[in-house]
Amino acid sequence: DQGRTIAILRRSPDRIEARCRHYEICGGCTWQDLAYDKQLFYKRKQVADCLVHIGHIADISPGDPIGCSEPFFYRNKMEFSFNTAENGGFVLGLHHRGHFDRIFDVNECLLQSPLSNQIITHLREVTAENEIPAYDVFSHEGFLRFAVIREGKNTGQLMLNIVTAENDSIRLEKIVASLVKQFPQITTIVNNINESKSNVARGEQENILFGPGYIEEKLFDYKFRIYANSFFQTNTLQAERLYGTVFDMLRPQKDDCLLDLYCGTGTIGICASGKVAEVIGVELEPSAVKAARQNAAENGIKNIEFEAGSVQDIIRHDNTKWGRFTAAIIDPPRAGMHPKALKGLSEMKIGKLVYVSCNPATFARDGAFLIQEGYRLEQVIPVDMFPHTMHIELVARFSTG
């Protein structure tokens, strides 16, 4: 069961009017009616509470949060869902708050660029004109499932990924022709095919319908190739501030050998490569490792390598190989580090660790273990990657000194 607001008897002085016309029903920006400085206040409090109540770490307080200078139009990726409508038509938009199976037509989302709103509106119109059926999440019938827009905020490149329930690119030809004619800003259009019942905006097969099949984005002086299913930080501008905070905490030296755990497509390690002697990245997902190697080659980086496999298996397999590291960056998924990975890392006794977390609760748990194993937690700084939501990332420094 979920509670819902019936009436506001007395308004908090922190409550503001939400800008978005869809705010009352949308499941996205649930904090948009809270003043932004107060969003940062409560996000910092969330980190502090997790440190004390989960990690039992009371001797350090989080620093001031690094806020987002533009809390609207910041996302470089958005997923929009197709679904059938009761009147026999269809909808294309976002989820109703609290409902996985209810979609409403989006007229204007304030998280991605205004251009993306125009593309979604046009896609809705041309889909209706060509009478192409939307996918029904209950009957599992229909064709169109998702539309995903990815934008290079620093390059201006734009990808549209149309996710369908079957492989039939001929059916999409009129849609693609209309979109390319109407929006010359579109760099590439791809079609992911998801034939399973799982309601995810990606597929095992992919057709390139227009352009090269990828876009590029820049972070600092490095360029990264992004495919439809690549992981990439969703807030480009704030990612640069996040990584800048990581490097400020790491204090890299030219003779450092850096271990980059859960490295994904290699963005942090590549951006750090010019500051250290050597970087080794470890990542479980083979496609991410392939993209990381490609990104390193595209940028002409010679002092970085990537290992494919689970962190716990790789760093515990041969400690003599991993004994030369003087610094490490850890950026695990929301579940935090696997206990065996955490134990293996602590046994390596690397002098300085910087832990990037998107989940203060699992960070507090892992941080408590590192402290128990002899590390000292020196600094914790929250970084707001997702304004108007409850989510907060943080960067923390541990040392053995």
XYZ file of N, CA, C and O in Angstrom, residues 258-266 268-270 278-284 289 292-293 303-309 311 314-315 321-322 324-325 329:
148
model
N 47.347 3.077 -10.427
C 45.956 3.258 -10.020
C 45.110 2.047 -10.398
O 45.108 1.601 -11.546
N 44.362 1.543 -9.431
C 43.398 0.462 -9.650
C 42.002 1.071 -9.721
O 41.573 1.767 -8.805
N 41.300 0.818 -10.832
C 39.962 1.381 -11.070
C 38.956 0.229 -11.045
O 38.809 -0.501 -12.026
N 38.274 0.041 -9.898
C 37.364 -1.090 -9.715
C 35.938 -0.710 -10.105
O 35.477 0.384 -9.789
N 35.240 -1.635 -10.756
C 33.900 -1.404 -11.314
C 33.993 -0.256 -12.325
O 33.250 0.723 -12.265
N 34.923 -0.402 -13.270
C 35.310 0.733 -14.112
C 34.323 1.027 -15.230
O 34.440 2.062 -15.889
N 33.336 0.143 -15.482
C 32.384 0.404 -16.551
C 33.083 0.570 -17.889
O 33.948 -0.234 -18.260
N 32.752 1.630 -18.604
C 33.368 1.875 -19.913
C 34.656 2.690 -19.797
O 35.146 3.230 -20.790
N 35.201 2.780 -18.586
C 36.532 3.340 -18.406
C 36.630 4.835 -18.245
O 37.738 5.390 -18.291
N 36.324 7.100 -15.688
C 37.147 7.675 -14.612
C 38.619 7.364 -14.850
O 39.482 8.240 -14.760
N 38.914 6.098 -15.160
C 40.304 5.706 -15.359
C 40.956 6.432 -16.520
O 42.124 6.841 -16.446
N 40.214 6.598 -17.607
C 40.761 7.314 -18.769
C 41.036 8.772 -18.407
O 42.076 9.333 -18.758
N 50.199 4.475 -14.341
C 49.527 3.308 -14.905
C 48.131 3.182 -14.310
O 47.911 3.508 -13.144
N 47.181 2.687 -15.119
C 45.817 2.432 -14.637
C 45.414 1.023 -15.075
O 45.618 0.639 -16.224
N 44.834 0.267 -14.141
C 44.235 -1.024 -14.456
C 42.761 -0.956 -14.051
O 42.442 -0.684 -12.893
N 41.867 -1.176 -15.007
C 40.434 -1.175 -14.725
C 39.901 -2.592 -14.661
O 40.346 -3.467 -15.408
N 38.941 -2.819 -13.773
C 38.309 -4.134 -13.625
C 36.804 -3.963 -13.757
O 36.205 -3.110 -13.078
N 36.183 -4.783 -14.611
C 34.749 -4.655 -14.870
C 34.180 -6.022 -15.252
O 34.796 -6.779 -16.014
N 32.994 -6.340 -14.722
C 32.357 -7.631 -14.978
C 31.729 -7.718 -16.363
O 31.810 -8.748 -17.027
N 33.744 -3.600 -21.018
C 35.195 -3.721 -21.162
C 35.612 -3.468 -22.613
O 36.592 -2.762 -22.876
N 35.422 0.167 -23.123
C 36.509 0.837 -22.409
C 37.804 0.774 -23.213
O 38.525 1.780 -23.340
N 38.103 -0.401 -23.756
C 39.319 -0.542 -24.571
C 39.241 0.325 -25.822
O 40.235 0.940 -26.239
N 48.754 3.906 -21.282
C 49.094 3.418 -19.937
C 47.888 2.887 -19.167
O 47.832 2.981 -17.939
N 46.909 2.343 -19.891
C 45.720 1.812 -19.231
C 45.382 0.440 -19.807
O 45.538 0.203 -21.010
N 44.981 -0.482 -18.918
C 44.549 -1.820 -19.317
C 43.228 -2.123 -18.618
O 42.920 -1.548 -17.561
N 42.474 -3.057 -19.186
C 41.191 -3.435 -18.599
C 41.099 -4.951 -18.468
O 41.427 -5.686 -19.408
N 40.669 -5.396 -17.292
C 40.476 -6.815 -17.003
C 38.981 -7.103 -16.940
O 38.234 -6.385 -16.244
N 38.543 -8.164 -17.649
C 37.129 -8.538 -17.638
C 36.901 -9.639 -16.610
O 37.548 -10.686 -16.654
N 35.986 -9.384 -15.684
C 35.662 -10.385 -14.673
C 35.152 -9.716 -13.414
O 35.127 -8.486 -13.302
N 35.123 -8.345 -9.669
C 36.169 -7.737 -8.846
C 36.670 -8.736 -7.812
O 37.885 -8.893 -7.608
N 38.987 -11.410 -9.436
C 40.237 -10.930 -10.021
C 41.227 -10.481 -8.953
O 42.389 -10.890 -8.961
N 40.789 -9.671 -7.993
C 41.770 -9.134 -7.039
C 42.175 -10.152 -5.979
O 43.198 -9.991 -5.328
N 50.298 -10.123 -8.249
C 50.104 -9.266 -9.423
C 49.538 -7.917 -9.020
O 49.852 -6.893 -9.625
N 48.672 -7.913 -7.998
C 47.962 -6.693 -7.629
C 48.648 -5.928 -6.491
O 48.125 -4.935 -6.003
N 51.237 -4.020 -6.508
C 51.991 -2.805 -6.834
C 51.152 -1.533 -6.781
O 51.673 -0.440 -6.990
N 49.856 -1.642 -6.501
C 48.996 -0.462 -6.581
C 49.207 0.465 -5.387
O 49.305 0.037 -4.245
N 40.409 3.685 -7.101
C 39.092 4.308 -7.189
C 38.076 3.183 -7.263
O 38.217 2.268 -8.075
